[in-house]
Short mmCIF file of C-alpha atoms in Angstrom, two decimals:
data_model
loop_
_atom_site.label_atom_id
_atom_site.label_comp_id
_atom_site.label_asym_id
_atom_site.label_seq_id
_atom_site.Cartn_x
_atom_site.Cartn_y
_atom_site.Cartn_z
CA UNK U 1 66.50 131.20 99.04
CA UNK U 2 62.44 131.63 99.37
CA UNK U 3 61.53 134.58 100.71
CA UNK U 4 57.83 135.07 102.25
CA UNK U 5 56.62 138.67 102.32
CA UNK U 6 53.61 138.80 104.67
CA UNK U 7 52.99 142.50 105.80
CA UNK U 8 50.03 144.08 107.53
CA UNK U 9 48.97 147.07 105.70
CA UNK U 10 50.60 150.67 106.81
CA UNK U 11 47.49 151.78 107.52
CA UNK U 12 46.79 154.95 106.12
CA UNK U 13 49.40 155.10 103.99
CA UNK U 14 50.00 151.61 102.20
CA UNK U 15 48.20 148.51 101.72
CA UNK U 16 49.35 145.23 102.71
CA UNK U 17 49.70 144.14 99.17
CA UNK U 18 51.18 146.90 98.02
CA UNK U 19 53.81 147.50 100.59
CA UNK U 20 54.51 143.64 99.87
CA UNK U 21 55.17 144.17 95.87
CA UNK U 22 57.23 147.52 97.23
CA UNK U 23 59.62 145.31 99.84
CA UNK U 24 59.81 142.60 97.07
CA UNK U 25 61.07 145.25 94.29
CA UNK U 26 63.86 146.26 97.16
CA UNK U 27 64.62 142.60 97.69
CA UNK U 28 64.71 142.00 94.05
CA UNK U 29 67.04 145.35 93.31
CA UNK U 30 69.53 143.60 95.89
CA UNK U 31 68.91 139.26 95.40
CA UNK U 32 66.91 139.28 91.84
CA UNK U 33 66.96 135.09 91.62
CA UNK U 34 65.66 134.40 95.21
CA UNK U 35 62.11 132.79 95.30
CA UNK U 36 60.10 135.53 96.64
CA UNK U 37 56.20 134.75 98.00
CA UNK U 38 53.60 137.77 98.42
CA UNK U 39 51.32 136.97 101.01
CA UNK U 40 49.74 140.01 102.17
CA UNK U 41 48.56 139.65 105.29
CA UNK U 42 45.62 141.51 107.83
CA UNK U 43 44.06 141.09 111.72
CA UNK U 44 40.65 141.42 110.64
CA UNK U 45 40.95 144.95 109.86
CA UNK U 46 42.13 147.25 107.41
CA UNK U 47 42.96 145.22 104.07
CA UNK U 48 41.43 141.48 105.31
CA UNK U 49 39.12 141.17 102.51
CA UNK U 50 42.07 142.22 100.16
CA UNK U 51 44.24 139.71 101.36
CA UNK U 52 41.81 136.57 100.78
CA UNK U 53 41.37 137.68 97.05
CA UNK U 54 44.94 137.81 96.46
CA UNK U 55 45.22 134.46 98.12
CA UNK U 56 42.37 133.21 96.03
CA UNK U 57 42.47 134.40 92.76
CA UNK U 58 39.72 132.70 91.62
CA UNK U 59 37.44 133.98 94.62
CA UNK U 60 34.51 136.13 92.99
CA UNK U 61 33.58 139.41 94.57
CA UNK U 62 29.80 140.88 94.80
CA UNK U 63 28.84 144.19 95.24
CA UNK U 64 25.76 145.24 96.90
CA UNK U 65 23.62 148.35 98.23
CA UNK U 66 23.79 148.76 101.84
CA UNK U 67 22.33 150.98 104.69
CA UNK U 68 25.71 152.77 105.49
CA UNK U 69 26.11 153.24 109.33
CA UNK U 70 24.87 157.04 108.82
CA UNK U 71 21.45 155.87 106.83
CA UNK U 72 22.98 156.22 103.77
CA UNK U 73 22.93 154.03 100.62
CA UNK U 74 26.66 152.96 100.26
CA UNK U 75 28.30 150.27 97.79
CA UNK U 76 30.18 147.53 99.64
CA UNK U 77 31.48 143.97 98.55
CA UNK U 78 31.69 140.73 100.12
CA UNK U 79 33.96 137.91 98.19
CA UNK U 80 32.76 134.13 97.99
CA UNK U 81 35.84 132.03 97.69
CA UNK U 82 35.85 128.72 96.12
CA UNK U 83 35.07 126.27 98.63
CA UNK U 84 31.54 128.97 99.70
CA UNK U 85 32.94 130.88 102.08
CA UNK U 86 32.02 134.32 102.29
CA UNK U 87 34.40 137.07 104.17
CA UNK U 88 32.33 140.06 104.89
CA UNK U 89 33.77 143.06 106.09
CA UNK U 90 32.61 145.64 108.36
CA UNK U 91 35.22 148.10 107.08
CA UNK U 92 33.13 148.41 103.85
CA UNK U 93 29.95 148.12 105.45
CA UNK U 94 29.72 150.06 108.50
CA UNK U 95 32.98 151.24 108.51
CA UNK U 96 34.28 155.09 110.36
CA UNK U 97 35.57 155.79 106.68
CA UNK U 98 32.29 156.02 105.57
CA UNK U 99 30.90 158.61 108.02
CA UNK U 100 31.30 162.60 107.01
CA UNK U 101 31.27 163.12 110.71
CA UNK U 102 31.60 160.89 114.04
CA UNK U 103 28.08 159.43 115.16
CA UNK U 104 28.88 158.13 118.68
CA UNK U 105 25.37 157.48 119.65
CA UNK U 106 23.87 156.72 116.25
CA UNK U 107 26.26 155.03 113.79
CA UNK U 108 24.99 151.11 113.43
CA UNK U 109 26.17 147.97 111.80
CA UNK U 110 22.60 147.12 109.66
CA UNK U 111 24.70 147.33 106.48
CA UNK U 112 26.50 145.13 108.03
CA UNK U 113 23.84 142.54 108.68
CA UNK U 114 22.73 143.44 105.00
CA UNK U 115 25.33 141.93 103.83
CA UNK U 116 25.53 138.94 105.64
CA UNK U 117 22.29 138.83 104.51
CA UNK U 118 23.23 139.17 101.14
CA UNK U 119 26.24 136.04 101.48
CA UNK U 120 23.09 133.72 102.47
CA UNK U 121 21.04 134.80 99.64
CA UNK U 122 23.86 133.79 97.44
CA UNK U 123 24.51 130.33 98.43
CA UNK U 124 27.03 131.08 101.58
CA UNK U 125 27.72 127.73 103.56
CA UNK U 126 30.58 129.41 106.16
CA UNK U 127 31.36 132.99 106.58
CA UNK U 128 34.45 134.90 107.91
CA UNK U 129 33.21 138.47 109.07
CA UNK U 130 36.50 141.00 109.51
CA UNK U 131 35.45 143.60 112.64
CA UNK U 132 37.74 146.27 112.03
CA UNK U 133 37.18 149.97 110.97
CA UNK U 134 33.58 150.03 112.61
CA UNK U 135 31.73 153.61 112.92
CA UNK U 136 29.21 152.55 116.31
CA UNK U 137 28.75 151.05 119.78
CA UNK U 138 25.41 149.47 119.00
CA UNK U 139 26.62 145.64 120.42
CA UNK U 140 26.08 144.03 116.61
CA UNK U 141 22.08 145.32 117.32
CA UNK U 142 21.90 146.45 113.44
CA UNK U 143 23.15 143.54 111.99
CA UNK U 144 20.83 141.40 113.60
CA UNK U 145 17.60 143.75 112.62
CA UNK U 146 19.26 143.13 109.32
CA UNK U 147 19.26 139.43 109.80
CA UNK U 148 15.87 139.40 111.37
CA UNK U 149 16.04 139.99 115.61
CA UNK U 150 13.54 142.71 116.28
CA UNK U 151 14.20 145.48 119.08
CA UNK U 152 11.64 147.16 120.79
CA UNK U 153 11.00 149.85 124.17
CA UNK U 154 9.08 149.39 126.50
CA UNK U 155 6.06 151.31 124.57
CA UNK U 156 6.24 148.42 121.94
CA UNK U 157 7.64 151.11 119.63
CA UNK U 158 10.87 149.57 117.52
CA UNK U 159 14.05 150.60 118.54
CA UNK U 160 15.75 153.37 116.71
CA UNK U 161 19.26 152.35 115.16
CA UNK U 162 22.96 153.26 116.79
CA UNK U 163 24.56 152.57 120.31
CA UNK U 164 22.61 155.54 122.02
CA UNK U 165 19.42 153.97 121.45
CA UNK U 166 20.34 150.98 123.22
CA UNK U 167 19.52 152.36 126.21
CA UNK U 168 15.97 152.15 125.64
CA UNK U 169 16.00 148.68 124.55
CA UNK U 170 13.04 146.60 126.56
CA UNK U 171 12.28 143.95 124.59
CA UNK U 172 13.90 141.20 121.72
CA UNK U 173 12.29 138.73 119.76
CA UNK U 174 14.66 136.67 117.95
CA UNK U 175 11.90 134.19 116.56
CA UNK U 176 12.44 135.71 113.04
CA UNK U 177 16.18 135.70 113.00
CA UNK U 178 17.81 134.05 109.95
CA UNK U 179 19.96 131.05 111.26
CA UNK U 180 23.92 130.77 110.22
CA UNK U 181 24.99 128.55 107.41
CA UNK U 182 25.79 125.45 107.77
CA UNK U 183 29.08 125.65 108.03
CA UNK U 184 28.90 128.60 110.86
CA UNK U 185 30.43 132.05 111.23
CA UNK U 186 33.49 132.88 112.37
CA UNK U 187 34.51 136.63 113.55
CA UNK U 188 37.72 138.22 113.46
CA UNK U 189 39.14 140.86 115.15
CA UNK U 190 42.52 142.05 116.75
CA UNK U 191 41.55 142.73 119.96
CA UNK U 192 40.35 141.02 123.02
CA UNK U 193 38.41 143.27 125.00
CA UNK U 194 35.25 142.68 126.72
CA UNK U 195 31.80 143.96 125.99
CA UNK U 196 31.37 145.65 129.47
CA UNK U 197 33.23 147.70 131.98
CA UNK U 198 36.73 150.00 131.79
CA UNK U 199 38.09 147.87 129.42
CA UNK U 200 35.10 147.34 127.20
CA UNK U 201 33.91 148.49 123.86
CA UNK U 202 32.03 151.70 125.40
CA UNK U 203 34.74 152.86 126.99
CA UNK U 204 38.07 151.91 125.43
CA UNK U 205 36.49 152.56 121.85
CA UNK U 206 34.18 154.57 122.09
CA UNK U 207 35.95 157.91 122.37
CA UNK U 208 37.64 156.96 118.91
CA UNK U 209 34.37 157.09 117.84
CA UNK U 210 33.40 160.89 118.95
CA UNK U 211 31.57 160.17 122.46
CA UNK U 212 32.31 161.90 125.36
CA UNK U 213 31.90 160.85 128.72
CA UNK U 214 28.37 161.12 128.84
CA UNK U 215 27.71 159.60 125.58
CA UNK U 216 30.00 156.83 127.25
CA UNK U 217 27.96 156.03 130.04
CA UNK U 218 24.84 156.04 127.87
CA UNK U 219 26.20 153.24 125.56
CA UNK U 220 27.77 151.11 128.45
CA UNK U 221 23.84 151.51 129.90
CA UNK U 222 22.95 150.58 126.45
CA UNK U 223 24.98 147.47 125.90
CA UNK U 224 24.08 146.55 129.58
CA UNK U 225 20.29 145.88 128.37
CA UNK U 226 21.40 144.32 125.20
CA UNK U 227 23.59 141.91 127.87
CA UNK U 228 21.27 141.09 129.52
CA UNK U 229 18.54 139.97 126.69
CA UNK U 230 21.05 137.97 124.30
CA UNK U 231 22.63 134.95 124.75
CA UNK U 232 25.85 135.68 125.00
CA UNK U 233 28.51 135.94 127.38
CA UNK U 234 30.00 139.84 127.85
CA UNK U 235 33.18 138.25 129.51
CA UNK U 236 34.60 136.51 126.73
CA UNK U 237 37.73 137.81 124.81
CA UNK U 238 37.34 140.10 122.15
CA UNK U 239 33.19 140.64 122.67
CA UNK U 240 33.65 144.07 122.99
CA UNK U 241 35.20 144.26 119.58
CA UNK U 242 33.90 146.67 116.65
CA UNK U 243 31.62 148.33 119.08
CA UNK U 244 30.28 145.08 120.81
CA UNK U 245 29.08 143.75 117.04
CA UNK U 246 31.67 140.48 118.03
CA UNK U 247 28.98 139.72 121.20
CA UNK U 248 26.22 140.09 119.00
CA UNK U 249 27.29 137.80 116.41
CA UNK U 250 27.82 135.69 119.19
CA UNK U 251 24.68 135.52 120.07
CA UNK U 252 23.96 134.69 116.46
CA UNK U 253 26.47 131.70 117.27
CA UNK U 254 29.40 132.70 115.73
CA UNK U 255 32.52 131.87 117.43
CA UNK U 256 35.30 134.87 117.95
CA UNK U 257 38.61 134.47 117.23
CA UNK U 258 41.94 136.53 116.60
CA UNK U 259 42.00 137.71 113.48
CA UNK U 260 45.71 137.29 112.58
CA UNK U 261 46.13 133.26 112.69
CA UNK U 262 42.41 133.15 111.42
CA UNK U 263 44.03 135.17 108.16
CA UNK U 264 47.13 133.37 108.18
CA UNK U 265 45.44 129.81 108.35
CA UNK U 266 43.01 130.90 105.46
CA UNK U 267 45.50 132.43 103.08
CA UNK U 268 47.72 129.20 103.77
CA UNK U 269 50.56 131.03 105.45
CA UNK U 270 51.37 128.47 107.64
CA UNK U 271 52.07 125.88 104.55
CA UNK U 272 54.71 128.49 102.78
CA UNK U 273 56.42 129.30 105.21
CA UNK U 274 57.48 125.77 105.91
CA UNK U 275 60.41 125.49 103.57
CA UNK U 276 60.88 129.32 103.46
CA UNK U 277 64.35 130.61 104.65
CA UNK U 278 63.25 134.18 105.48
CA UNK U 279 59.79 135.67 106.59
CA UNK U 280 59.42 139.30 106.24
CA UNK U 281 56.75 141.10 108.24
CA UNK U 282 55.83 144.79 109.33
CA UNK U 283 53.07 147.29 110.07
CA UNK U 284 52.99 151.10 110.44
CA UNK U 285 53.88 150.99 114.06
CA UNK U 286 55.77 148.71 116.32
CA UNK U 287 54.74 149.56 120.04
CA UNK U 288 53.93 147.71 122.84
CA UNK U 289 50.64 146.06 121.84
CA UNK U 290 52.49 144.63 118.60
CA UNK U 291 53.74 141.38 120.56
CA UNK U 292 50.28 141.10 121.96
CA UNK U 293 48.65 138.83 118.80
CA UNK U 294 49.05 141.74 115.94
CA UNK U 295 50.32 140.72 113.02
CA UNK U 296 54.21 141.35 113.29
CA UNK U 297 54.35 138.67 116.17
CA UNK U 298 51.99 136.03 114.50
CA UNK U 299 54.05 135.81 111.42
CA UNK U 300 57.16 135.96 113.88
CA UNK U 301 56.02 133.07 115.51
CA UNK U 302 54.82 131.12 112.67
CA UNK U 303 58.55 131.65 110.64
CA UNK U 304 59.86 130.33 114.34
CA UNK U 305 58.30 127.28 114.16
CA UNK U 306 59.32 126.37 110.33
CA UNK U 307 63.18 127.59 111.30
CA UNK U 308 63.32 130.19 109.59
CA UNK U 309 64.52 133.65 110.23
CA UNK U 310 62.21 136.90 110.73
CA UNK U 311 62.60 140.56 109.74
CA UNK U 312 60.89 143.18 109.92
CA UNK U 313 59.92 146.19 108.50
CA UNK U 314 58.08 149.09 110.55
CA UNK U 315 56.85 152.78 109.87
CA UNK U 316 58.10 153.28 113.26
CA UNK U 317 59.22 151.21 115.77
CA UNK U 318 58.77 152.65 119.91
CA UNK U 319 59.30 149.04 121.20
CA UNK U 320 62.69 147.15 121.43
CA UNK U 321 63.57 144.36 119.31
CA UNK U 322 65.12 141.29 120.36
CA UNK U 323 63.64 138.87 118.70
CA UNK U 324 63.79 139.61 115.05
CA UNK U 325 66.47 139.04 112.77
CA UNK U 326 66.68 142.36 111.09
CA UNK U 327 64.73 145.51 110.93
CA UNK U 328 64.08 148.22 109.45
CA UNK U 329 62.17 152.03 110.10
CA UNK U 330 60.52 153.71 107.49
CA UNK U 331 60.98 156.89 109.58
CA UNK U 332 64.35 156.84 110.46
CA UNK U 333 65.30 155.87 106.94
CA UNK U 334 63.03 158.82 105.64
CA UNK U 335 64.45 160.92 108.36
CA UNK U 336 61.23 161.55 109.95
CA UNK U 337 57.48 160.13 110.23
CA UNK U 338 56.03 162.94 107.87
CA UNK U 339 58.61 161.98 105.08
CA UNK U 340 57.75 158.32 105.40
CA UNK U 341 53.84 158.73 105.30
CA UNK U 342 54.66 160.99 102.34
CA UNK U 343 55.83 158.31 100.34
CA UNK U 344 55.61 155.30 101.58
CA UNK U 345 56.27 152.35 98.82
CA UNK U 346 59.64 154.72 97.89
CA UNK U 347 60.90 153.62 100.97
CA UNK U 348 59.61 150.00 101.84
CA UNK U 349 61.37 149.60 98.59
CA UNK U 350 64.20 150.75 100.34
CA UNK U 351 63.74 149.20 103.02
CA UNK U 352 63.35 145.52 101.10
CA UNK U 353 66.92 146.17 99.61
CA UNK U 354 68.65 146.66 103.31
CA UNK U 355 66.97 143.89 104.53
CA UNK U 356 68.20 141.63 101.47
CA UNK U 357 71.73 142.84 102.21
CA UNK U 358 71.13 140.64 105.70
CA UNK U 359 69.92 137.65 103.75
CA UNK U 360 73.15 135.48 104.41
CA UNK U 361 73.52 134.26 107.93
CA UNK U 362 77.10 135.65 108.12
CA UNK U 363 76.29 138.81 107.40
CA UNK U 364 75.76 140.65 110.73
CA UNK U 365 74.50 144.84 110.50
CA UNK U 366 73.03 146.27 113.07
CA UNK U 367 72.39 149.56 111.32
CA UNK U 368 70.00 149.52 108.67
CA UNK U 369 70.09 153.27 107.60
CA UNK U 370 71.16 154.44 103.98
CA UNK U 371 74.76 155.34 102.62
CA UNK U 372 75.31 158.72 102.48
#
């Protein structure tokens, strides 16, 4: 049989690529002459630029110097793939990983927009930016001083960099921005929550991100201004991603879309899976927001349409499952959460060798757990 293994990554603990190679060692252990595909997948976030290189081998990566989202010189990479597209991530760039302490009010995305920067410079004609991981609330305001926009008070003074500032913003003058290639820009996130109000980036993300409820209110007043001097609009789905950075590309003229069929289409998951008998899928944690365009229920839905059957494989699992083939948890097979974070690849390979004991349509388990 073929046998596509598209995970997310376990965030935290594995990456989508390896927890793939660790589910296809299982497999193997159980059905070593099956066809098995790797095809890592990712939602925009953790683990999306690692999934295009592994689709495209031949995709070259560049390093470069950015302004990290605390001021400090960091290392990132961007990869050009064959056909000059660039995926840039914001992970790498302006990502919470790289802070040594939460900045609510003055983490920023201008690495970010060095970056993109950097993709024009070298010959870019389309680029993919991934918005997950981001450090600020600053509405994509960095990037764009990166890319040109200038941001000034109402003194004439320029703007200081991070969300907090924002609310101090007077004046914009875009006349120096660089334009987008010619092929456009396309963002990618998981999420599709507006810029503004109770279900916007200030206040859904923001306390991830160390404000409290004052800091709050000051970057929803922030990204209020910023609303109301870019061209964008603050209603549409998934603006208020990676701290409002989705509106301001936006307003550079990118177009946002959800991140998991953006990856999927790219990496050519759709094509594989056609004449594939099995899809396996997973992520760290299958909850209620899973079905809701994460990866688990994209690939689901994609190995529906070819006819073929879907299992999955989850760190834990707090939602019921009636649409998958088989399953497995990582924490009930390790006997607890803490023992499957511990070692995760030990038992994805596990789990990959329960699941292949479902392979054949006949066989019918409903119980997934190990032999005493």
């Amino acid at each position: 049989m073929k046998i596509i293994i598209a995970p997310d990554s376990y965030k935290g603990t594995a990456s989508a690529a390896k927890a793939s190679e660790a589910i296809a060692a299982g497999w193997a252990s159980i059905r070593p002459h099956d066809d098995v595909v790797l095809l890592p997948m990712a939602d925009g976030g953790e683990g999306t630029l690692e999934a295009f290189a592994r689709a495209h081998p031949e995709a070259h990566q560049h390093d470069v110097t950015v302004e990290g989202p605390n001021d400090v010189p960091t290392q990132a990479r961007w990869l050009m793939l064959p056909d000059g597209t660039a995926v840039v991530e914001v992970a790498s760039t302006s990502g919470i990983t790289l802070l040594d302490r939460l900045r609510p009010l003055t983490a920023h995305t201008y690495g970010l927009g060095q970056a993109i920067a950097h993709a024009l410079d070298n010959g870019a004609r389309r680029i993919l930016v991934a918005l997950g991981g981001s450090s600020s609330t600053d509405g994509g305001a960095g990037a764009l001083t990166a890319l040109g926009a200038r941001f000034g008070t109402d003194t004439g003074e320029e703007l200081s960099r991070g969300g907090g500032a924002l609310a101090d913003l007077a004046a914009l003058d875009l006349a120096g921005l660089r334009p987008p290639p010619p092929g456009g820009v396309l963002v990618l996130t998981d999420v599709t929550n507006p810029l503004l109000g109770l279900a916007g980036a200030a206040h859904v993300f923001g306390p991830q991100k160390g404000a409290n409820a004052a800091d709050i209110q000051r970057l929803e007043d922030g990204l209020n201004k910023l609303a109301s001097l870019l061209p964008a609009h603050t209603s549409a789905p998934g603006s208020g991603a990676a701290g409002g950075t989705a509106f301001g590309l936006a307003a550079w003229g990118a177009t946002i879309t959800a991140g998991a069929p953006a990856v999927g289409h790219e990496i050519g998951l759709p094509g594989q899976v056609t004449d594939a008998d099995i899809v396996i899928t997973g992520e760290g944690r299958y909850d209620g927001q899973s079905p809701a365009g994460k990866v688990p229920s994209y690939v689901q839905d994609v190995a529906r349409s070819a006819g073929a059957r879907c299992f999955l494989i989850a760190g834990a699992i707090e939602e019921p499952l009636t649409t998958f083939a088989a399953y497995a948890s990582l924490s009930a097979i390790a006997g607890s959460s803490q023992a499957a974070m511990r070692e995760p690849l030990k038992f994805l390979t596990f789990a990959g060798a329960q699941l292949a004991l479902n392979a054949e349509p006949s066989v019918l388990e409903e119980s997934l757990q190990p032999q005493a």
